[in-house]
Short mmCIF file of C-alpha atoms in Angstrom, two decimals:
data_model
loop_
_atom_site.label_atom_id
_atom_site.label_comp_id
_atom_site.label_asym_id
_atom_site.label_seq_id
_atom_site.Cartn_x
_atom_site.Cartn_y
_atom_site.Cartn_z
CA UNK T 1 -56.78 -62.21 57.59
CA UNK T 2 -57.04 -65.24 55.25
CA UNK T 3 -57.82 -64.91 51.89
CA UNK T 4 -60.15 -67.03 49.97
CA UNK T 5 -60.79 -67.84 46.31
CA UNK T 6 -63.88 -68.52 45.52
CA UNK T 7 -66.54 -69.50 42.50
CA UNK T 8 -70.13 -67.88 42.62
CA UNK T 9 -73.43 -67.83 41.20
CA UNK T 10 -74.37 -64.26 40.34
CA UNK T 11 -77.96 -64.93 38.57
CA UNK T 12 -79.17 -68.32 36.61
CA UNK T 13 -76.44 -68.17 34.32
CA UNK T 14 -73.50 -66.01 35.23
CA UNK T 15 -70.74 -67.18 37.09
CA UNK T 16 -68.49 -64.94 39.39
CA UNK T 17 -64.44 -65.94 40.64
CA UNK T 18 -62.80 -64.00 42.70
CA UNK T 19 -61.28 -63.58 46.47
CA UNK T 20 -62.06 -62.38 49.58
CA UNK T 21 -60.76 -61.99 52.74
CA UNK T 22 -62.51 -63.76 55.14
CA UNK T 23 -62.51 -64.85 59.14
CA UNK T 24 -62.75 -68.35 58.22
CA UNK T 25 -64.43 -70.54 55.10
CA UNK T 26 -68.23 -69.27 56.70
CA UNK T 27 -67.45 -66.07 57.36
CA UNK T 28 -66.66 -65.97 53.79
CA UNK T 29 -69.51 -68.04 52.59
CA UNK T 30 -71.73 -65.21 54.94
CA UNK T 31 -70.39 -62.04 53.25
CA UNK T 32 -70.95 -63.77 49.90
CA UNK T 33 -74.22 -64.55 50.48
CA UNK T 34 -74.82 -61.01 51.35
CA UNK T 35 -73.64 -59.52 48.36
CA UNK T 36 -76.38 -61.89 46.56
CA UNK T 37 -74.08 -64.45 45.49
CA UNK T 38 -74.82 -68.01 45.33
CA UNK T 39 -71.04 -69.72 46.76
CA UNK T 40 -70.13 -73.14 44.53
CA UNK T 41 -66.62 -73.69 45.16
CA UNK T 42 -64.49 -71.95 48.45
CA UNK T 43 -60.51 -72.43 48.42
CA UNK T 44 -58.07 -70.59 51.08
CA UNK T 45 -55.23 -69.19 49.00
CA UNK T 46 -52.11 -67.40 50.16
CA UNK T 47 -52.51 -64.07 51.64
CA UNK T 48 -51.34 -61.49 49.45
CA UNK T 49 -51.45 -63.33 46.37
CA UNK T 50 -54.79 -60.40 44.95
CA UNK T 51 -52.90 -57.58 46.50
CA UNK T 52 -49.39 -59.06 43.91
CA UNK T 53 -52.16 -58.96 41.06
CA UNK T 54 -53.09 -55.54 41.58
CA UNK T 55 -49.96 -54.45 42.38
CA UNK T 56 -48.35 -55.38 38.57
CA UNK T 57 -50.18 -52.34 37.58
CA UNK T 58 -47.65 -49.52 38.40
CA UNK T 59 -49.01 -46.65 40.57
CA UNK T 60 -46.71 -44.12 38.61
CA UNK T 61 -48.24 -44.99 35.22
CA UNK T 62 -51.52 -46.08 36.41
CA UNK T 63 -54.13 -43.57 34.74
CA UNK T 64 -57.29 -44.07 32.44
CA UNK T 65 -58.63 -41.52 30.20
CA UNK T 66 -60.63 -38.22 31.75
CA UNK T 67 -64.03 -39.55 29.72
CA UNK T 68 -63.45 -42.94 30.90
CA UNK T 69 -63.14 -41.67 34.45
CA UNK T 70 -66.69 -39.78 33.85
CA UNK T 71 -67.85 -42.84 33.07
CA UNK T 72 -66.87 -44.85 35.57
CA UNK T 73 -68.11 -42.14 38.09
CA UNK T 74 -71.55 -42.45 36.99
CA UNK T 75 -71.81 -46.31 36.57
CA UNK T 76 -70.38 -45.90 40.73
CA UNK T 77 -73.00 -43.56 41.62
CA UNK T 78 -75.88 -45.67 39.44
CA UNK T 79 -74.79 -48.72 41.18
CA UNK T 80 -74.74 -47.37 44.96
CA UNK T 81 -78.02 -45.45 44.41
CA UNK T 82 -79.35 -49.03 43.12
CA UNK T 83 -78.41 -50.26 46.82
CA UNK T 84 -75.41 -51.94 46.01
CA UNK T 85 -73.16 -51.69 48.17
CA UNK T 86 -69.87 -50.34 47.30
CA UNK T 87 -67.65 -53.46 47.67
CA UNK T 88 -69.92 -55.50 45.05
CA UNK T 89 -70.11 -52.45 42.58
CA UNK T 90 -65.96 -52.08 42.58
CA UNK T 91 -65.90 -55.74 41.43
CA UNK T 92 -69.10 -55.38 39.05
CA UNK T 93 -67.50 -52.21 37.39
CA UNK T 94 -63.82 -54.35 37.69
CA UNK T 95 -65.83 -57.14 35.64
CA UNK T 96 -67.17 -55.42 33.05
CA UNK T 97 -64.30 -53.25 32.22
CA UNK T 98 -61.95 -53.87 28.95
CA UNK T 99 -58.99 -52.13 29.83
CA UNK T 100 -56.39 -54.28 31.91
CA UNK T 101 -54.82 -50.96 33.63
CA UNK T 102 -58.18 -49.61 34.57
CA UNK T 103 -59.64 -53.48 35.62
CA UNK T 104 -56.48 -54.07 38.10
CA UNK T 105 -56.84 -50.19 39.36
CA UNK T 106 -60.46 -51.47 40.54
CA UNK T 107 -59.46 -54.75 41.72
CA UNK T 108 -56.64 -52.73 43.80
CA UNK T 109 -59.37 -50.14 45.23
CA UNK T 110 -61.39 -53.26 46.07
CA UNK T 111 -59.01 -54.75 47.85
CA UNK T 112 -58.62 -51.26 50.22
CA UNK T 113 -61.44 -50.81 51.10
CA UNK T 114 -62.13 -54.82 51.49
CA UNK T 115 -59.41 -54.74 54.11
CA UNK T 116 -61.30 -51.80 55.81
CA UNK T 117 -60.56 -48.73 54.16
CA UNK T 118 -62.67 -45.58 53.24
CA UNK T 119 -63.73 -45.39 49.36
CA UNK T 120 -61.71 -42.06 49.71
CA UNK T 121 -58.90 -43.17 51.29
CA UNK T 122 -58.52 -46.03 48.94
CA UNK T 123 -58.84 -43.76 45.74
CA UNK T 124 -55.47 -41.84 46.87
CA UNK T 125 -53.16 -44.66 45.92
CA UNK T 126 -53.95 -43.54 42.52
CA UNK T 127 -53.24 -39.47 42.31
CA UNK T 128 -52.92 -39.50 38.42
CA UNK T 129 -56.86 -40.92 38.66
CA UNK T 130 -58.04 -39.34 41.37
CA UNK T 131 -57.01 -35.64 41.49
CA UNK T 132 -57.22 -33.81 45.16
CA UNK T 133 -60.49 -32.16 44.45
CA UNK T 134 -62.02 -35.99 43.36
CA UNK T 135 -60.62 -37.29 46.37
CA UNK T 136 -62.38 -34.60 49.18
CA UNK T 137 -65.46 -34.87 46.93
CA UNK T 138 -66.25 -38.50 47.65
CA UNK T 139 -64.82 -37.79 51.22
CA UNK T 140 -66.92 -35.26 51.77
CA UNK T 141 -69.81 -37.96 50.76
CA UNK T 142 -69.28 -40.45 52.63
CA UNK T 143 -69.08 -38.26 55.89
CA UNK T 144 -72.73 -36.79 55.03
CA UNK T 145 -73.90 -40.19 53.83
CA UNK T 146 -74.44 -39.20 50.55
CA UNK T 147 -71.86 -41.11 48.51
CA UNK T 148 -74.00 -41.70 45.37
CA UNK T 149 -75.42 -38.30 44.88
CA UNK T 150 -72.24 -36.76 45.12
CA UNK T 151 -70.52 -39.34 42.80
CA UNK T 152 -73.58 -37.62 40.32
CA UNK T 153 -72.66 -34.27 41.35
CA UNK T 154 -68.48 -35.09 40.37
CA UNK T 155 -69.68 -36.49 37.20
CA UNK T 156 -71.87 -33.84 36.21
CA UNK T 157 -69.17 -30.93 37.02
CA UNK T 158 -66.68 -33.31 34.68
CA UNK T 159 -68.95 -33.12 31.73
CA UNK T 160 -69.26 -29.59 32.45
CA UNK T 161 -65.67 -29.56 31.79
CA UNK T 162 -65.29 -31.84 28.96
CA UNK T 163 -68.45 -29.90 27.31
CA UNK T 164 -66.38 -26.64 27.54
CA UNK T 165 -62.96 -28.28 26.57
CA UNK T 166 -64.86 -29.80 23.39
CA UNK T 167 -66.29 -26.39 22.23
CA UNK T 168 -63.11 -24.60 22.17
CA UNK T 169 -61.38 -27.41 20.44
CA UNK T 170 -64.89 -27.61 17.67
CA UNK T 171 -64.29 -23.92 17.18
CA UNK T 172 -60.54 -23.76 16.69
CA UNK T 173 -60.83 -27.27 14.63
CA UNK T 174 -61.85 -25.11 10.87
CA UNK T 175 -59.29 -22.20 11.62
CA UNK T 176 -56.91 -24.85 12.26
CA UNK T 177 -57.76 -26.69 9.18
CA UNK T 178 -57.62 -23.65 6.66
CA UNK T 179 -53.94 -22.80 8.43
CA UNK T 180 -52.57 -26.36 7.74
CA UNK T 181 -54.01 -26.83 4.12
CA UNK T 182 -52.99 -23.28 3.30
CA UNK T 183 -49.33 -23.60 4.61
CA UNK T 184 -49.53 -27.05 2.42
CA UNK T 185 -50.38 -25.43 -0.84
CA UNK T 186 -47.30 -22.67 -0.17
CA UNK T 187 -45.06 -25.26 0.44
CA UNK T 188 -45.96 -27.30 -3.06
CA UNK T 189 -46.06 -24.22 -4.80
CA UNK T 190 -42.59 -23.24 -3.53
CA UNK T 191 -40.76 -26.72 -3.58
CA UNK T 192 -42.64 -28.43 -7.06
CA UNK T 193 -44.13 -25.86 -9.02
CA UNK T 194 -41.26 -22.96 -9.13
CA UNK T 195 -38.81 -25.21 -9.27
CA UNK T 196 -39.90 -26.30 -12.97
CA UNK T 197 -40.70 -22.69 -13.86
CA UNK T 198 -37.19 -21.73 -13.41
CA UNK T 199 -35.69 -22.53 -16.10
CA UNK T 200 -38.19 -20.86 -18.00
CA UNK T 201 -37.30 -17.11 -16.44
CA UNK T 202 -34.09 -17.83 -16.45
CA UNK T 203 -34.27 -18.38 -20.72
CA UNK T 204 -36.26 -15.08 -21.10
CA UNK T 205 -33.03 -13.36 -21.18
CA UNK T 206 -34.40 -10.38 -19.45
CA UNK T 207 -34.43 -8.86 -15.54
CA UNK T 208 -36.82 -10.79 -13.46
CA UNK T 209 -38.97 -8.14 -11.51
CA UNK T 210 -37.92 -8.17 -7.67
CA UNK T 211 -40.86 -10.40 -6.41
CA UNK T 212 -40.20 -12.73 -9.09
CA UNK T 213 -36.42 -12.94 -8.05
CA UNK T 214 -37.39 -13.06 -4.20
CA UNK T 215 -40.07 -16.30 -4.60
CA UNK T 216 -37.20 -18.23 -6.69
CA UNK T 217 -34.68 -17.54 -4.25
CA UNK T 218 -37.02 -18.88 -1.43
CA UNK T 219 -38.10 -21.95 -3.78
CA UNK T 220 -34.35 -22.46 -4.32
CA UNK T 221 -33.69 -22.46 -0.63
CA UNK T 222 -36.01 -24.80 0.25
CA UNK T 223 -35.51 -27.15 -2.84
CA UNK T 224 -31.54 -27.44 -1.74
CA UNK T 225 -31.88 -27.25 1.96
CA UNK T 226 -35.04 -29.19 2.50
CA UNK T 227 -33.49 -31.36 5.29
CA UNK T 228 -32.46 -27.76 6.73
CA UNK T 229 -35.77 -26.38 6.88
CA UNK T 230 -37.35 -29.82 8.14
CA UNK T 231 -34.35 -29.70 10.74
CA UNK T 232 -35.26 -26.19 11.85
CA UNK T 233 -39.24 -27.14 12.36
CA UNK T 234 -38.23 -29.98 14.33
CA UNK T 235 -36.31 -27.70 16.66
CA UNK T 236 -39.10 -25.16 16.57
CA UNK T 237 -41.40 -28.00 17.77
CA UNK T 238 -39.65 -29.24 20.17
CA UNK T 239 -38.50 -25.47 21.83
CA UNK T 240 -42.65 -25.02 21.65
CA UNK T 241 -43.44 -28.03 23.78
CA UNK T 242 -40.51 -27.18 25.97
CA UNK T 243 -41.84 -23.68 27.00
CA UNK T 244 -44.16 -23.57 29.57
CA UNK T 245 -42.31 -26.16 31.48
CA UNK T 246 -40.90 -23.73 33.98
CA UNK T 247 -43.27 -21.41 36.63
CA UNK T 248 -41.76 -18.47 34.88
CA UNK T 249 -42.29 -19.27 31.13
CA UNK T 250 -45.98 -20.13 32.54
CA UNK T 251 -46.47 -16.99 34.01
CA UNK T 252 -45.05 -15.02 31.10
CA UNK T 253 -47.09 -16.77 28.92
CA UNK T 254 -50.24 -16.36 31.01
CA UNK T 255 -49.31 -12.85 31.49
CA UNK T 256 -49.26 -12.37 27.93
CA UNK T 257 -52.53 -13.73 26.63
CA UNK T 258 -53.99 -11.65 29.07
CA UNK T 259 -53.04 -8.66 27.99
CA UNK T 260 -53.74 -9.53 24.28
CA UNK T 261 -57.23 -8.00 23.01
CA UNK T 262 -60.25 -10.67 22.87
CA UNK T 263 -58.08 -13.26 23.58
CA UNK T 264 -57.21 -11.96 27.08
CA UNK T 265 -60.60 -11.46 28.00
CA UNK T 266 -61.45 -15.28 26.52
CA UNK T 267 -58.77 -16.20 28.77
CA UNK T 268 -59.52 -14.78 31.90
CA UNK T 269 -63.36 -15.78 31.76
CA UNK T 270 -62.87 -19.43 30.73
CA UNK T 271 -60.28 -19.50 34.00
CA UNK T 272 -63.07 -17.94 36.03
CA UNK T 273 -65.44 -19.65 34.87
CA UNK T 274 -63.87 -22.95 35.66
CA UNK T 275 -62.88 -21.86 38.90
CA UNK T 276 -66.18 -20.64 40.22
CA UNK T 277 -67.58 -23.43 39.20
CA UNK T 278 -65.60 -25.88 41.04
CA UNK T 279 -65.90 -23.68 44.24
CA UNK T 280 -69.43 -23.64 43.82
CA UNK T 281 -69.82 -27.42 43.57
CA UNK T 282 -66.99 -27.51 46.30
CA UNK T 283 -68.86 -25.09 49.33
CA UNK T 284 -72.02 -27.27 48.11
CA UNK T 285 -70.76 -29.46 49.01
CA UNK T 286 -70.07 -29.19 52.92
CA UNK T 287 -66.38 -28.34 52.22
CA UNK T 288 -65.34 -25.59 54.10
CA UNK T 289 -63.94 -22.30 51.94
CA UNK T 290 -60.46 -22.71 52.72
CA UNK T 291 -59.81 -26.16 52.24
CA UNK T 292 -62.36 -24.75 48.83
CA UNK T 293 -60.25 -22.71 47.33
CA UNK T 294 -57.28 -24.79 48.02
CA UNK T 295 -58.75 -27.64 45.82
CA UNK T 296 -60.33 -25.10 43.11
CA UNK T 297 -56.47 -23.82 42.88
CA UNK T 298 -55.29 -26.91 40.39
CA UNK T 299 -58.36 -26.28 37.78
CA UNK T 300 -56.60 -22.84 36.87
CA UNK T 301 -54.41 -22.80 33.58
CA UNK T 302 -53.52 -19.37 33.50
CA UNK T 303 -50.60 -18.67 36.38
CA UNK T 304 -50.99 -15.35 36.94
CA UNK T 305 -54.78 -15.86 38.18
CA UNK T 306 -53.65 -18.28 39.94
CA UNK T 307 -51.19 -17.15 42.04
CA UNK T 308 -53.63 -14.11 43.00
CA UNK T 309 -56.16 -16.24 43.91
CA UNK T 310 -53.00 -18.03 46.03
CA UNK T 311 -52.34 -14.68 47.58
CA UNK T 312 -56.55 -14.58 48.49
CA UNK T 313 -56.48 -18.20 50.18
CA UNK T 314 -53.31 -16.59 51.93
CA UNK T 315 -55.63 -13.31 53.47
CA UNK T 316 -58.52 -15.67 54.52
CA UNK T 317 -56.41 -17.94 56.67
CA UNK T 318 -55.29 -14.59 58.27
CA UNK T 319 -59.16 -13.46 58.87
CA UNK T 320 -59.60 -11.70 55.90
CA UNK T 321 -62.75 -11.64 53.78
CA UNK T 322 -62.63 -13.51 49.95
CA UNK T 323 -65.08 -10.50 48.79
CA UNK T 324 -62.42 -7.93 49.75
CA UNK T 325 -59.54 -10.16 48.94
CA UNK T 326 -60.57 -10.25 45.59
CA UNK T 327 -60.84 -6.71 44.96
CA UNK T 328 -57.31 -6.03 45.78
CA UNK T 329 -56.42 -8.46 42.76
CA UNK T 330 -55.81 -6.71 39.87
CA UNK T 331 -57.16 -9.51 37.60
CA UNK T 332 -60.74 -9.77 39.11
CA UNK T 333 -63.77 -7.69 37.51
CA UNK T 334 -65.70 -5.93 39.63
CA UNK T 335 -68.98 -8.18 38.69
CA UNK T 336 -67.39 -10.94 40.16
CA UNK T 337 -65.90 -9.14 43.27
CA UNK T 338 -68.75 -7.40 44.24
CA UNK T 339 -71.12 -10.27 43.69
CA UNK T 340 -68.66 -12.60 45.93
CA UNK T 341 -68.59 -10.10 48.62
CA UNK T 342 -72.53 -9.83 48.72
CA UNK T 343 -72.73 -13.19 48.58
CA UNK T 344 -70.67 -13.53 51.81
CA UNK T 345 -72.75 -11.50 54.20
CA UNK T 346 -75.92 -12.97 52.91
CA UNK T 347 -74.84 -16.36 53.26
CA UNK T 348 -75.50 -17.45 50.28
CA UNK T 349 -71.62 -17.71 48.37
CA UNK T 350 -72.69 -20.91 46.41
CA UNK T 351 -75.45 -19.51 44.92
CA UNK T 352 -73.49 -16.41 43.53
CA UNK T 353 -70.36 -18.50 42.54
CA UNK T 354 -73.34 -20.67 40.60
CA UNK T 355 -74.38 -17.34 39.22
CA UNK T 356 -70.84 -16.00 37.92
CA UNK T 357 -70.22 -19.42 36.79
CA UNK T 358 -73.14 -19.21 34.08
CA UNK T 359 -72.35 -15.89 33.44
CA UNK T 360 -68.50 -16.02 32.60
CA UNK T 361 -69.77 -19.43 30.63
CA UNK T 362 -71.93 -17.40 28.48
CA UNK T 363 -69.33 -14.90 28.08
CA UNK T 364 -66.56 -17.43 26.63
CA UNK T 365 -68.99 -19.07 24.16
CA UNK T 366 -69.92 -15.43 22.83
CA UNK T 367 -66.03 -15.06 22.77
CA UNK T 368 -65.20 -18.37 20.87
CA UNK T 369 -68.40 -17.34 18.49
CA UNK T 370 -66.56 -13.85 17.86
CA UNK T 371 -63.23 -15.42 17.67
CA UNK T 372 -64.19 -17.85 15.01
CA UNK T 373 -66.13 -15.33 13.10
CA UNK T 374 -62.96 -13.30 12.96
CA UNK T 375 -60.29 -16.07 12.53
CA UNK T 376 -62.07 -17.74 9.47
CA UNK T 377 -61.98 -14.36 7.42
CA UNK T 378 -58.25 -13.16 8.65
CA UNK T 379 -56.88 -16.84 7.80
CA UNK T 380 -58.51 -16.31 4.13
CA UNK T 381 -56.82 -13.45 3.96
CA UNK T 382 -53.61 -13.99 4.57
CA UNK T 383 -53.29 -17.50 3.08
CA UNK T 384 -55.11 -15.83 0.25
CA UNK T 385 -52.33 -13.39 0.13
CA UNK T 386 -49.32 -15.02 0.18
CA UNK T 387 -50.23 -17.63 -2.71
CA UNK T 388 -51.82 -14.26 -4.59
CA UNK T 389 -48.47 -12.92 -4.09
CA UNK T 390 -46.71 -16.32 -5.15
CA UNK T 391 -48.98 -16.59 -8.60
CA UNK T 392 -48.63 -12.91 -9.11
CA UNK T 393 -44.68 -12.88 -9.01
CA UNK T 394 -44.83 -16.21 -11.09
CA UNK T 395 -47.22 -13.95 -14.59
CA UNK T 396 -44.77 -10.78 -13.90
CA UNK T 397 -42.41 -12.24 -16.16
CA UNK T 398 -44.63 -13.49 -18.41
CA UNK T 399 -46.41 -10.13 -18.97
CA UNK T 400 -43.35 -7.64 -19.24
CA UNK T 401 -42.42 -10.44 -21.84
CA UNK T 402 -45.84 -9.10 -23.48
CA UNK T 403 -45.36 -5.86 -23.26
CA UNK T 404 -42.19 -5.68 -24.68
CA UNK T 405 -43.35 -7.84 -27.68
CA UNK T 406 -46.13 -5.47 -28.28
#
C-alpha cells in the first residue's frame, strides 16, 4: 500500500506531519479528515521509509520505565474513552512524548496496527514493554469491546503494584540508612582515628588489655591492606548480584526466607498477595482460569511458590479442582485454600481472590510496620555496640594507666 507524507491542521494553531498509508492521495485525504484533521500538504513517499524510522529503535533494548508505562496506559484509556479512536491517540501520545525510545516504540505500534493489526497483536513486538499478562489484558478488551475500561483496569492493578513496591522500599529506606552511616563511622574510627592513637599505647610501656590489642590489630589491617579489603567487597558485591541467577540459587534462596521467622511469613503474603490479585483482575476479566494462572505465574518472586502453584495449573489441565489443588501445597494457608475452594462451587472465584487479596495486603503492611519497629531498635543496638566496644577498648589503656598511678 502506498505511503503518504503529509502536513495537517489539528486545531487553529497546531500543525500535525506525519504518514499514512493510503489507497491513493483521497483515500488518504478521507482517513485524515476522519481523524479531525484539516490536510495542507499530501506527498507519496517510499514505502517503508516510517517502518526504517521505527525500526532504528532496537526491539532487544526497547523498554521505558514501569511508571512511565502506567502512564502511558492511562493517557490510552483517557483518550479512547474520549472517542478517539485508537490510531489518532498512538500518534497523539507519540507527539507528546519526550523520550526518543518510547516516541519511535509508538510510532512502530502505529504503524501495526495502521497496516491492519490488533492493538494486542501490535504490542507483542515489544515483550520487554508489554509483559504476557499486559498483552491478554488488552486482548481480552478488545474481544469484549471494552478496550478503554480495561486499559483503566491494567493501570489501576500497576499502581497497585508500584504502591506496594514503594512501601516496602519507604520502610526499609531508615534501617538502611542507620546500617550505612553506622558501618561509616566504624570504618573512620578504625582507619583515621586508631591509627593516630597508636603510637600513644604503644609509648605507655605497659600490656595493652586484649580488646585494646584486638581493635589495633584490625585498624592496622585495614590501614595496610586497604586496597585488600576494598578488593574483597568488590568480590563480595559482585558474588551477591551473581546469586540468584540460576533456578537453584532462586529456589534456595526462596526456600530460605521462608522458613525464616517474620520474614517468611512477609514473604509468602506479599507473593500471595500479588498473585491473587492479578488472578482476580485476570478471571475479571473474561480470561479463562487456566490461561489465568498461567499469566499470574510471572508476578511471583519467590520460586518455591511458584513452582507449586506450577504443579496446581498442572492438576487443573488434568480436571482437577484449584481449591483442592491448593491444599495439597504445602505453602498455602488454609484461609486461602478453603476460601478458593468455596469460591469455586459458588461461582464466585473473583470475588474471593479480591477478598484474599485485601487480606494478605493488610497482612504485609502490619508485617513491614512490625519489621520496622523491630529493625530500627536491633540496628541501634548493634551499631551502638560495636563503636561502644571500639571507644571502650580505646579508655582501657588510659584507665589502667590511672590506676596504676594512683
Amino acid at each position: 500500500m502506498p505511503l503518504f507524507k503529509y502536513i495537517a491542521k489539528k486545531g487553529p494553531d497546531e500543525i500535525v506531519e506525519d504518514t499514512i498509508e493510503a489507497q491513493s492521495k483521497d483515500d488518504a485525504v478521507r482517513k485524515i479528515n476522519d481523524w479531525g484533521y484539516l490536510a495542507t500538504r499530501i506527498v507519496e513517499v517510499a514505502p517503508g521509509k516510517e517502518k526504517a524510522a521505527a525500526a532504528a529503535v532496537s526491539l532487544s533494548t526497547a523498554r521505558i520505565s514501569g511508571r512511565d508505562l502506567t502512564i502511558l496506559t492511562r493517557q490510552l484509556a483517557a483518550l479512547l474513552k474520549s472517542g478517539v479512536p485508537i490510531l489518532q491517540s498512538l500518534q497523539i501520545l507519540s507527539e507528546q512524548t519526550e523520550g526518543r525510545a518510547q516516541k519511535a516504540m509508538l510510532t512502530d505500534i502505529a504503524v501495526g496496527v495502521r497496516e491492519g493489526k490488533p492493538f494486542s497483536a501490535a504490542l507483542q513486538k515489544y515483550p520487554r514493554v508489554f509483559v504476557p499478562l499486559y498483552v491478554s489484558m488488552v486482548r481480552a478488551g478488545e474481544d469484549s469491546g471494552n478496550l478503554h475500561q480495561m486499559l483503566f483496569k491494567v493501570s489501576d492493578y500497576r499502581e497497585k503494584q508500584e504502591q506496594a513496591v514503594a512501601k516496602i522500599r519507604s520502610a526499609l529506606a531508615y534501617p538502611a540508612l542507620m546500617f550505612v552511616t553506622g558501618v561509616a563511622t566504624i570504618v573512620f574510627m578504625l582507619t583515621f582515628v586508631l591509627p593516630r592513637m597508636t603510637g600513644i599505647f604503644t609509648g605507655m610501656g605497659q600490656d595493652l588489655p586484649l580488646a585494646t590489642r584486638i581493635v589495633l590489630k584490625i585498624s592496622t589491617f585495614m590501614s595496610d591492606w586497604w586496597y585488600a579489603v576494598l578488593l574483597g567487597l568488590a568480590i563480595l558485591t559482585v558474588l551477591m548480584r551473581q546469586m540468584g541467577r540460576t533456578h537453584a540459587q532462586r529456589k534456595a534462596l526462596s526456600r530460605l526466607l521462608l522458613n525464616l521467622p517474620l520474614i517468611g511469613d512477609f514473604e509468602r503474603w506479599a507473593n500471595l498477595s500479588r498473585f491473587s490479585r492479578t488472578l482476580e483482575l485476570l478471571i475479571r476479566s473474561g480470561i479463562p482460569v487456566l490461561q489465568a494462572i498461567s499469566l499470574s505465574l510471572p508476578v511471583l518472586q519467590n520460586e518455591v511458590i511458584k513452582e507449586e502453584l506450577a504443579r496446581c495449573h498442572q492438576k487443573l489441565e488434568g480436571g482437577g479442582s484449584l481449591g483442592q489443588s491448593l491444599k495439597q501445597g504445602k505453602v498455602f494457608p488454609p484461609f486461602m485454600t478453603n476460601l478458593v475452594a468455596v469460591g469455586e462451587e459458588s461461582g464466585r472465584l473473583d470475588e474471593v481472590l479480591a477478598e484474599i487479596a485485601s487480606v494478605y495486603e493488610r497482612d504485609v503492611e502490619e508485617a513491614l510496620k512490625v519489621m520496622t519497629t523491630l529493625f530500627e531498635p536491633l540496628m541501634i543496638l548493634l551499631m551502638g555496640g560495636v563503636v561502644g566496644f571500639i571507644v571502650v577498648a580505646m579508655l582501657l589503656p588510659v584507665f589502667e594507666m590511672n590506676m596504676m598511678v594512683r
